[in-house]
Amino acid sequence: KELVFSGMQPTGNLHLGNYLGAMIRWIELQKTMECIYCVVDMHAITVWQDPADLKRQIREVTAAYLAAGLDPKKSIIFNQSQVHQHAELAWIFNCVARIGWMNRMTQFKEKAGKDRENASLGLYAYPSLMAADILVYRATHVPVGEDQKQHLELTRDVAQKFNNDYAASIAENGYGDAFFPLTEPMIQGPATRVMSLRDGSKKMSKSDPSDYSRINLTDDADTIAQKVRKAKTDPEPLPSEAEGLKGRPEAENLVAIYAALTGTTPEDVLRDHGGSQFSGFKAALVDVAVTKLAPIAGEMRRLMADPGHIDAILVDGSDRARVIAAQTMDAVKDIVGFVRAR
Ligand code: TYM
């Protein structure tokens, strides 16, 4: 059975990269597929989070999901820590995954920085928890941005090794020749890697110290306009064909953002704006960005005024998620050889 799972960390402002790289896709998918969208609060604490900030950010990410168009009647929306089976399966995966696999994770190396000895053990095991998020629902499709590719490869490796290591027990327990699916990453669309507005060689990120590097989903129209106007560009006018964007990362990024916001392609954008100076193109980009994003920010503000309503959605989503996760965990316990009440 096909099932979509994806998640975001509540570790700061959500930005245009999160929206264009993932959320837009999520909203499309909920129309035709069964979808589970998670706020991964247990991943968030792999680096220090102030408790009061964390609480607010969990609600804010949930508000962003809802404001952007995720529908709690169609999709399951919840926060990870309310479904303990994620942590339980992650432990089993810690025993399936190899230390060598973790050592190859580029995101760990980036996040741990130079002082690797002092990174949390949770940050190191992060991909194992991520595999558990997905596989505790035996999800088949995971829509994410380009930066999550390596983590999803590891998820497949974990599923495959579990299926191999426990092949005999999986068959004995009546699950045929594979228990976990080999999940397919869905890294698609015109903006799977949105770059910083200040540096076309770095991805747009929550952790960039410069707020001018990103457009936050909570930014108002004036802030969006200012950030786009200050975005780095080169001195040439826009080319009339996508080919001409090669070697011009900042131009390529702004065109990709425009295309993603309008649901068109870079070719379409250049057909209309090829030959324009950046000043003119940026004015047009401000228009489409404000039209698309300002209502989301407004709706987020409205939702944040009633945290009780947000919490109720998360509780309801968790209850629905837990039913699926519990079934998987019972099966996993039988397969692994744990004794349990029946
Ligand atoms: P996170 O919270 O960093 O990002 C959430 C989603 O936004 C995408 N994204 C981007 N896409 C395009 N351009 C960018 N500049 C950009 N920045 C972020 C990410 O690819 C992601 O899809 N490890 C995950 C969270 C996670 C998860 C999961 C995802 C935990 N468990 C299970 C999928 C399935 C993360 O840190 O995403």
Short mmCIF file of C-alpha atoms and ligand atoms in Angstrom, two decimals:
data_model
loop_
_atom_site.label_atom_id
_atom_site.label_comp_id
_atom_site.label_asym_id
_atom_site.label_seq_id
_atom_site.Cartn_x
_atom_site.Cartn_y
_atom_site.Cartn_z
CA LYS A 1 0.00 0.00 0.00
CA GLU A 2 1.27 3.45 -0.86
CA LEU A 3 1.78 5.94 1.95
CA VAL A 4 3.51 9.32 2.10
CA PHE A 5 5.54 10.46 5.11
CA SER A 6 7.57 13.60 5.65
CA GLY A 7 8.60 15.98 8.41
CA MET A 8 10.24 19.25 9.41
CA GLN A 9 12.26 20.25 12.42
CA PRO A 10 10.82 22.90 14.73
CA THR A 11 14.16 24.62 15.14
CA GLY A 12 13.53 28.14 13.95
CA ASN A 13 11.80 30.08 11.25
CA LEU A 14 10.49 28.07 8.36
CA HIS A 15 11.61 29.66 5.11
CA LEU A 16 11.05 29.69 1.39
CA GLY A 17 13.32 26.65 0.95
CA ASN A 18 11.14 24.55 3.25
CA TYR A 19 8.04 25.80 1.48
CA LEU A 20 9.16 25.35 -2.14
CA GLY A 21 11.38 22.32 -1.54
CA ALA A 22 8.84 20.30 0.43
CA MET A 23 5.57 21.81 1.57
CA ILE A 24 4.15 22.71 -1.85
CA ARG A 25 4.58 19.08 -2.84
CA TRP A 26 3.00 17.83 0.38
CA ILE A 27 -0.14 19.84 -0.31
CA GLU A 28 -0.43 18.35 -3.81
CA LEU A 29 0.12 14.81 -2.56
CA GLN A 30 -2.60 14.93 0.10
CA LYS A 31 -5.15 15.28 -2.70
CA THR A 32 -4.49 11.80 -4.05
CA MET A 33 -2.54 9.81 -1.45
CA GLU A 34 -2.67 8.90 2.20
CA CYS A 35 -0.21 11.27 3.89
CA ILE A 36 1.42 11.66 7.29
CA TYR A 37 3.19 14.95 8.08
CA CYS A 38 5.21 15.20 11.25
CA VAL A 39 6.78 17.96 13.31
CA VAL A 40 9.98 16.21 14.34
CA ASP A 41 10.55 17.60 17.82
CA MET A 42 12.76 14.70 18.91
CA HIS A 43 15.11 15.49 16.04
CA ALA A 44 15.14 19.13 17.12
CA ILE A 45 16.75 18.38 20.49
CA THR A 46 19.77 16.72 18.87
CA VAL A 47 21.12 20.25 19.26
CA TRP A 48 20.22 22.34 22.30
CA GLN A 49 16.74 23.91 22.28
CA ASP A 50 15.40 26.20 24.93
CA PRO A 51 12.22 24.47 26.23
CA ALA A 52 9.95 27.51 25.94
CA ASP A 53 11.23 28.24 22.42
CA LEU A 54 10.77 24.61 21.40
CA LYS A 55 7.15 24.58 22.50
CA ARG A 56 6.43 27.74 20.56
CA GLN A 57 8.23 26.47 17.49
CA ILE A 58 6.38 23.15 17.45
CA ARG A 59 3.13 25.12 17.36
CA GLU A 60 4.50 27.54 14.80
CA VAL A 61 5.56 24.80 12.38
CA THR A 62 2.14 23.21 12.81
CA ALA A 63 0.55 26.59 12.10
CA ALA A 64 2.69 26.86 8.97
CA TYR A 65 1.56 23.43 7.79
CA LEU A 66 -2.08 24.43 8.23
CA ALA A 67 -1.66 27.94 6.82
CA ALA A 68 0.09 26.62 3.72
CA GLY A 69 -2.81 24.28 3.02
CA LEU A 70 -2.30 20.96 4.78
CA ASP A 71 -5.69 19.70 5.84
CA PRO A 72 -5.90 17.72 9.10
CA LYS A 73 -9.00 15.99 7.77
CA LYS A 74 -7.07 14.62 4.81
CA SER A 75 -3.58 14.20 6.25
CA ILE A 76 -2.36 13.05 9.63
CA ILE A 77 -0.55 15.99 11.25
CA PHE A 78 1.22 15.44 14.57
CA ASN A 79 4.41 15.93 16.53
CA GLN A 80 6.86 13.06 16.77
CA SER A 81 7.29 12.89 20.56
CA GLN A 82 3.62 12.00 21.06
CA VAL A 83 4.08 8.69 19.25
CA HIS A 84 6.65 6.82 21.31
CA GLN A 85 7.00 4.08 18.69
CA HIS A 86 9.36 6.38 16.73
CA ALA A 87 11.89 6.21 19.57
CA GLU A 88 11.31 2.50 20.09
CA LEU A 89 11.95 1.60 16.45
CA ALA A 90 14.92 3.98 16.34
CA TRP A 91 16.59 1.90 19.05
CA ILE A 92 16.18 -1.26 17.03
CA PHE A 93 17.56 0.54 13.99
CA ASN A 94 20.54 1.69 16.07
CA CYS A 95 21.30 -1.99 16.34
CA VAL A 96 20.77 -2.63 12.61
CA ALA A 97 22.64 0.38 11.20
CA ARG A 98 26.45 0.36 11.24
CA ILE A 99 28.74 2.98 12.74
CA GLY A 100 30.45 3.25 9.37
CA TRP A 101 27.20 4.33 7.74
CA MET A 102 26.77 7.16 10.23
CA ASN A 103 30.36 8.25 9.72
CA ARG A 104 29.60 8.96 6.06
CA MET A 105 26.67 11.33 6.75
CA THR A 106 27.60 14.77 5.45
CA GLN A 107 24.86 16.50 7.45
CA PHE A 108 26.35 15.19 10.70
CA LYS A 109 29.78 16.47 9.71
CA GLU A 110 28.35 19.90 8.86
CA LYS A 111 26.24 20.20 11.99
CA ALA A 112 28.84 18.82 14.39
CA GLY A 113 31.49 21.15 12.98
CA LYS A 114 35.06 20.96 14.23
CA ASP A 115 34.25 19.96 17.80
CA ARG A 116 32.84 16.57 16.84
CA GLU A 117 33.70 14.95 20.18
CA ASN A 118 31.29 17.35 21.80
CA ALA A 119 28.30 16.73 19.48
CA SER A 120 25.38 14.88 21.06
CA LEU A 121 25.07 11.15 20.56
CA GLY A 122 21.56 11.93 19.29
CA LEU A 123 22.95 14.08 16.48
CA TYR A 124 25.11 11.16 15.42
CA ALA A 125 22.17 8.73 15.50
CA TYR A 126 19.84 11.28 13.83
CA PRO A 127 19.49 9.32 10.56
CA SER A 128 18.47 6.20 12.45
CA LEU A 129 15.56 8.06 14.06
CA MET A 130 14.66 9.47 10.65
CA ALA A 131 14.55 5.95 9.19
CA ALA A 132 12.28 4.98 12.10
CA ASP A 133 9.95 7.95 11.41
CA ILE A 134 9.40 6.70 7.90
CA LEU A 135 9.41 2.96 8.42
CA VAL A 136 7.24 2.87 11.54
CA TYR A 137 4.44 3.61 9.03
CA ARG A 138 6.08 1.49 6.34
CA ALA A 139 5.82 4.62 4.17
CA THR A 140 6.62 4.17 0.50
CA HIS A 141 7.12 7.80 -0.59
CA VAL A 142 9.00 10.65 1.09
CA PRO A 143 8.80 14.14 -0.46
CA VAL A 144 11.81 16.23 0.61
CA GLY A 145 14.36 18.73 -0.65
CA GLU A 146 17.65 17.69 -2.19
CA ASP A 147 19.56 18.01 1.11
CA GLN A 148 17.78 14.94 2.54
CA LYS A 149 18.89 12.58 -0.21
CA GLN A 150 21.66 10.89 1.75
CA HIS A 151 19.40 10.33 4.75
CA LEU A 152 16.86 8.62 2.53
CA GLU A 153 19.51 6.37 1.04
CA LEU A 154 20.40 5.36 4.56
CA THR A 155 16.73 4.67 5.27
CA ARG A 156 16.70 2.21 2.36
CA ASP A 157 19.92 0.61 3.63
CA VAL A 158 18.40 0.14 7.08
CA ALA A 159 15.21 -1.37 5.63
CA GLN A 160 17.20 -3.69 3.42
CA LYS A 161 19.53 -4.85 6.18
CA PHE A 162 16.62 -5.46 8.55
CA ASN A 163 14.82 -7.44 5.83
CA ASN A 164 17.99 -9.49 5.20
CA ASP A 165 19.09 -10.03 8.79
CA TYR A 166 15.64 -11.13 9.88
CA ALA A 167 14.55 -12.80 6.63
CA ALA A 168 13.82 -16.18 8.24
CA SER A 169 11.85 -14.66 11.12
CA ILE A 170 9.95 -12.33 8.77
CA ALA A 171 8.82 -15.35 6.76
CA GLU A 172 8.00 -17.40 9.89
CA ASN A 173 5.83 -14.61 11.22
CA GLY A 174 3.88 -14.53 7.99
CA TYR A 175 5.24 -11.33 6.41
CA GLY A 176 6.60 -12.92 3.26
CA ASP A 177 10.08 -12.03 2.07
CA ALA A 178 10.34 -8.37 3.09
CA PHE A 179 8.83 -6.51 6.01
CA PHE A 180 9.91 -2.93 5.32
CA PRO A 181 9.44 -1.28 1.91
CA LEU A 182 12.41 0.34 0.17
CA THR A 183 11.14 3.89 0.44
CA GLU A 184 11.24 6.13 -2.61
CA PRO A 185 12.56 9.63 -2.19
CA MET A 186 10.48 12.23 -4.05
CA ILE A 187 12.92 15.03 -4.79
CA GLN A 188 11.05 16.82 -7.53
CA GLY A 189 10.03 20.20 -8.82
CA PRO A 190 11.74 23.42 -9.82
CA ALA A 191 13.10 24.24 -6.34
CA THR A 192 14.49 21.15 -4.64
CA ARG A 193 17.47 23.22 -3.53
CA VAL A 194 16.69 26.88 -2.88
CA MET A 195 19.89 28.84 -2.37
CA SER A 196 20.74 31.69 0.01
CA LEU A 197 19.81 35.16 -1.25
CA ARG A 198 23.25 36.38 -0.18
CA ASP A 199 25.36 33.61 -1.67
CA GLY A 200 24.26 31.43 -4.59
CA SER A 201 26.63 28.64 -3.54
CA LYS A 202 25.03 28.06 -0.11
CA LYS A 203 21.59 26.61 0.48
CA MET A 204 18.92 28.73 2.13
CA SER A 205 18.92 27.63 5.76
CA LYS A 206 17.41 28.37 9.17
CA SER A 207 20.84 28.48 10.71
CA ASP A 208 22.37 31.17 8.46
CA PRO A 209 23.22 34.08 10.78
CA SER A 210 22.06 36.61 8.17
CA ASP A 211 18.28 37.01 8.05
CA TYR A 212 18.76 38.55 4.59
CA SER A 213 19.86 35.14 3.31
CA ARG A 214 16.32 33.76 3.50
CA ILE A 215 12.64 34.68 3.23
CA ASN A 216 10.84 33.44 6.31
CA LEU A 217 7.25 32.29 6.06
CA THR A 218 6.45 34.82 8.79
CA ASP A 219 7.97 37.81 6.95
CA ASP A 220 5.59 40.65 6.11
CA ALA A 221 5.34 42.25 2.67
CA ASP A 222 7.86 45.02 3.40
CA THR A 223 10.46 42.59 4.72
CA ILE A 224 10.03 40.33 1.70
CA ALA A 225 10.43 43.31 -0.63
CA GLN A 226 13.55 44.49 1.15
CA LYS A 227 15.17 41.05 1.13
CA VAL A 228 14.48 40.49 -2.57
CA ARG A 229 15.77 43.97 -3.43
CA LYS A 230 19.00 43.29 -1.49
CA ALA A 231 19.44 39.80 -2.94
CA LYS A 232 22.83 39.29 -4.54
CA THR A 233 22.90 39.30 -8.36
CA ASP A 234 25.43 39.78 -11.14
CA PRO A 235 25.57 42.81 -13.44
CA GLU A 236 24.25 41.12 -16.62
CA PRO A 237 20.60 41.24 -17.68
CA LEU A 238 18.65 37.98 -17.54
CA PRO A 239 19.33 35.56 -20.41
CA SER A 240 16.45 34.53 -22.65
CA GLU A 241 17.15 30.81 -22.32
CA ALA A 242 17.80 28.57 -19.30
CA GLU A 243 21.15 27.58 -20.81
CA GLY A 244 22.35 31.14 -20.13
CA LEU A 245 21.93 30.69 -16.37
CA LYS A 246 24.90 28.32 -16.19
CA GLY A 247 27.65 29.76 -14.02
CA ARG A 248 25.27 32.42 -12.66
CA PRO A 249 24.07 30.80 -9.44
CA GLU A 250 22.31 33.87 -8.02
CA ALA A 251 20.38 34.51 -11.24
CA GLU A 252 19.54 30.84 -11.54
CA ASN A 253 18.23 30.80 -7.97
CA LEU A 254 15.97 33.84 -8.38
CA VAL A 255 14.55 32.45 -11.62
CA ALA A 256 13.95 29.06 -9.98
CA ILE A 257 12.18 30.75 -7.06
CA TYR A 258 10.00 32.74 -9.45
CA ALA A 259 9.14 29.61 -11.41
CA ALA A 260 8.31 27.62 -8.28
CA LEU A 261 6.13 30.39 -6.83
CA THR A 262 4.14 30.70 -10.04
CA GLY A 263 3.97 26.98 -10.84
CA THR A 264 5.86 27.47 -14.11
CA THR A 265 9.34 26.53 -15.33
CA PRO A 266 12.55 28.58 -15.63
CA GLU A 267 12.03 28.48 -19.41
CA ASP A 268 8.61 30.10 -19.01
CA VAL A 269 10.05 32.75 -16.70
CA LEU A 270 12.84 33.61 -19.13
CA ARG A 271 10.42 33.78 -22.03
CA ASP A 272 8.72 36.64 -20.18
CA HIS A 273 11.71 38.24 -18.45
CA GLY A 274 14.73 37.41 -20.64
CA GLY A 275 16.69 40.58 -21.37
CA SER A 276 15.34 42.38 -18.27
CA GLN A 277 17.60 44.06 -15.78
CA PHE A 278 17.49 42.63 -12.27
CA SER A 279 15.82 45.74 -10.88
CA GLY A 280 12.74 45.06 -12.99
CA PHE A 281 12.78 41.32 -12.48
CA LYS A 282 13.13 41.74 -8.73
CA ALA A 283 10.07 43.99 -8.63
CA ALA A 284 8.09 41.25 -10.40
CA LEU A 285 9.50 38.64 -8.00
CA VAL A 286 8.45 40.74 -4.99
CA ASP A 287 4.91 40.79 -6.41
CA VAL A 288 4.63 37.03 -6.79
CA ALA A 289 6.37 36.33 -3.46
CA VAL A 290 4.12 38.69 -1.53
CA THR A 291 0.99 37.41 -3.27
CA LYS A 292 1.85 33.84 -2.40
CA LEU A 293 3.45 34.22 1.04
CA ALA A 294 1.74 37.13 2.80
CA PRO A 295 -1.57 35.23 3.20
CA ILE A 296 0.34 32.30 4.74
CA ALA A 297 1.98 34.62 7.28
CA GLY A 298 -1.38 36.18 8.09
CA GLU A 299 -3.05 32.83 8.58
CA MET A 300 -0.14 31.64 10.77
CA ARG A 301 -0.60 34.66 12.99
CA ARG A 302 -4.32 33.95 13.29
CA LEU A 303 -3.69 30.29 14.18
CA MET A 304 -0.97 31.14 16.72
CA ALA A 305 -3.47 33.21 18.66
CA ASP A 306 -5.20 29.95 19.63
CA PRO A 307 -2.54 27.43 20.73
CA GLY A 308 -5.23 25.18 22.20
CA HIS A 309 -6.65 24.58 18.74
CA ILE A 310 -3.21 23.70 17.37
CA ASP A 311 -2.52 21.32 20.26
CA ALA A 312 -5.86 19.60 19.70
CA ILE A 313 -4.93 18.96 16.05
CA LEU A 314 -1.59 17.48 17.14
CA VAL A 315 -3.25 15.24 19.72
CA ASP A 316 -5.81 14.00 17.21
CA GLY A 317 -3.09 13.39 14.60
CA SER A 318 -0.96 11.52 17.14
CA ASP A 319 -3.86 9.27 18.07
CA ARG A 320 -4.32 8.32 14.42
CA ALA A 321 -0.60 7.89 13.82
CA ARG A 322 -0.16 5.74 16.92
CA VAL A 323 -2.64 3.16 15.67
CA ILE A 324 -0.51 2.50 12.58
CA ALA A 325 2.81 2.73 14.44
CA ALA A 326 1.67 0.32 17.16
CA GLN A 327 0.82 -2.34 14.58
CA THR A 328 4.27 -2.05 13.04
CA MET A 329 5.99 -2.23 16.43
CA ASP A 330 4.09 -5.37 17.47
CA ALA A 331 5.21 -7.03 14.25
CA VAL A 332 8.80 -5.80 14.67
CA LYS A 333 8.95 -7.16 18.22
CA ASP A 334 7.77 -10.57 17.02
CA ILE A 335 10.28 -10.53 14.18
CA VAL A 336 13.19 -9.52 16.41
CA GLY A 337 12.27 -12.13 19.03
CA PHE A 338 11.03 -10.01 21.93
CA VAL A 339 8.43 -11.52 24.26
CA ARG A 340 5.29 -9.40 24.62
CA ALA A 341 1.73 -9.53 25.94
CA ARG A 342 -0.90 -10.54 23.41
P1 TYM B 1 14.45 20.23 7.72
O1 TYM B 1 13.61 20.57 8.88
O2 TYM B 1 15.84 20.74 7.67
O3 TYM B 1 13.74 20.74 6.38
C1 TYM B 1 12.39 20.43 6.08
C2 TYM B 1 12.22 20.21 4.59
O4 TYM B 1 12.61 21.37 3.85
C3 TYM B 1 13.56 21.00 2.86
N1 TYM B 1 14.52 22.11 2.69
C4 TYM B 1 14.83 22.67 1.52
N2 TYM B 1 14.40 22.40 0.26
C5 TYM B 1 14.90 23.17 -0.73
N3 TYM B 1 15.80 24.16 -0.53
C6 TYM B 1 16.27 24.46 0.70
N4 TYM B 1 17.13 25.45 0.89
C7 TYM B 1 15.77 23.69 1.80
N5 TYM B 1 16.01 23.69 3.13
C8 TYM B 1 15.24 22.73 3.66
C9 TYM B 1 14.24 19.77 3.40
O5 TYM B 1 14.83 19.00 2.37
C10 TYM B 1 13.08 19.05 4.06
O6 TYM B 1 12.35 18.32 3.12
N6 TYM B 1 15.87 15.52 8.53
C11 TYM B 1 14.75 16.36 8.09
C12 TYM B 1 13.49 16.19 8.92
C13 TYM B 1 13.01 14.79 9.02
C14 TYM B 1 12.38 14.03 8.00
C15 TYM B 1 12.07 12.78 8.58
C16 TYM B 1 12.06 14.31 6.66
C17 TYM B 1 13.05 14.00 10.13
N7 TYM B 1 12.49 12.79 9.87
C18 TYM B 1 11.46 11.80 7.83
C19 TYM B 1 11.44 13.30 5.92
C20 TYM B 1 11.14 12.06 6.50
C21 TYM B 1 15.18 17.81 8.21
O7 TYM B 1 16.05 18.16 8.96
O8 TYM B 1 14.43 18.67 7.46
#
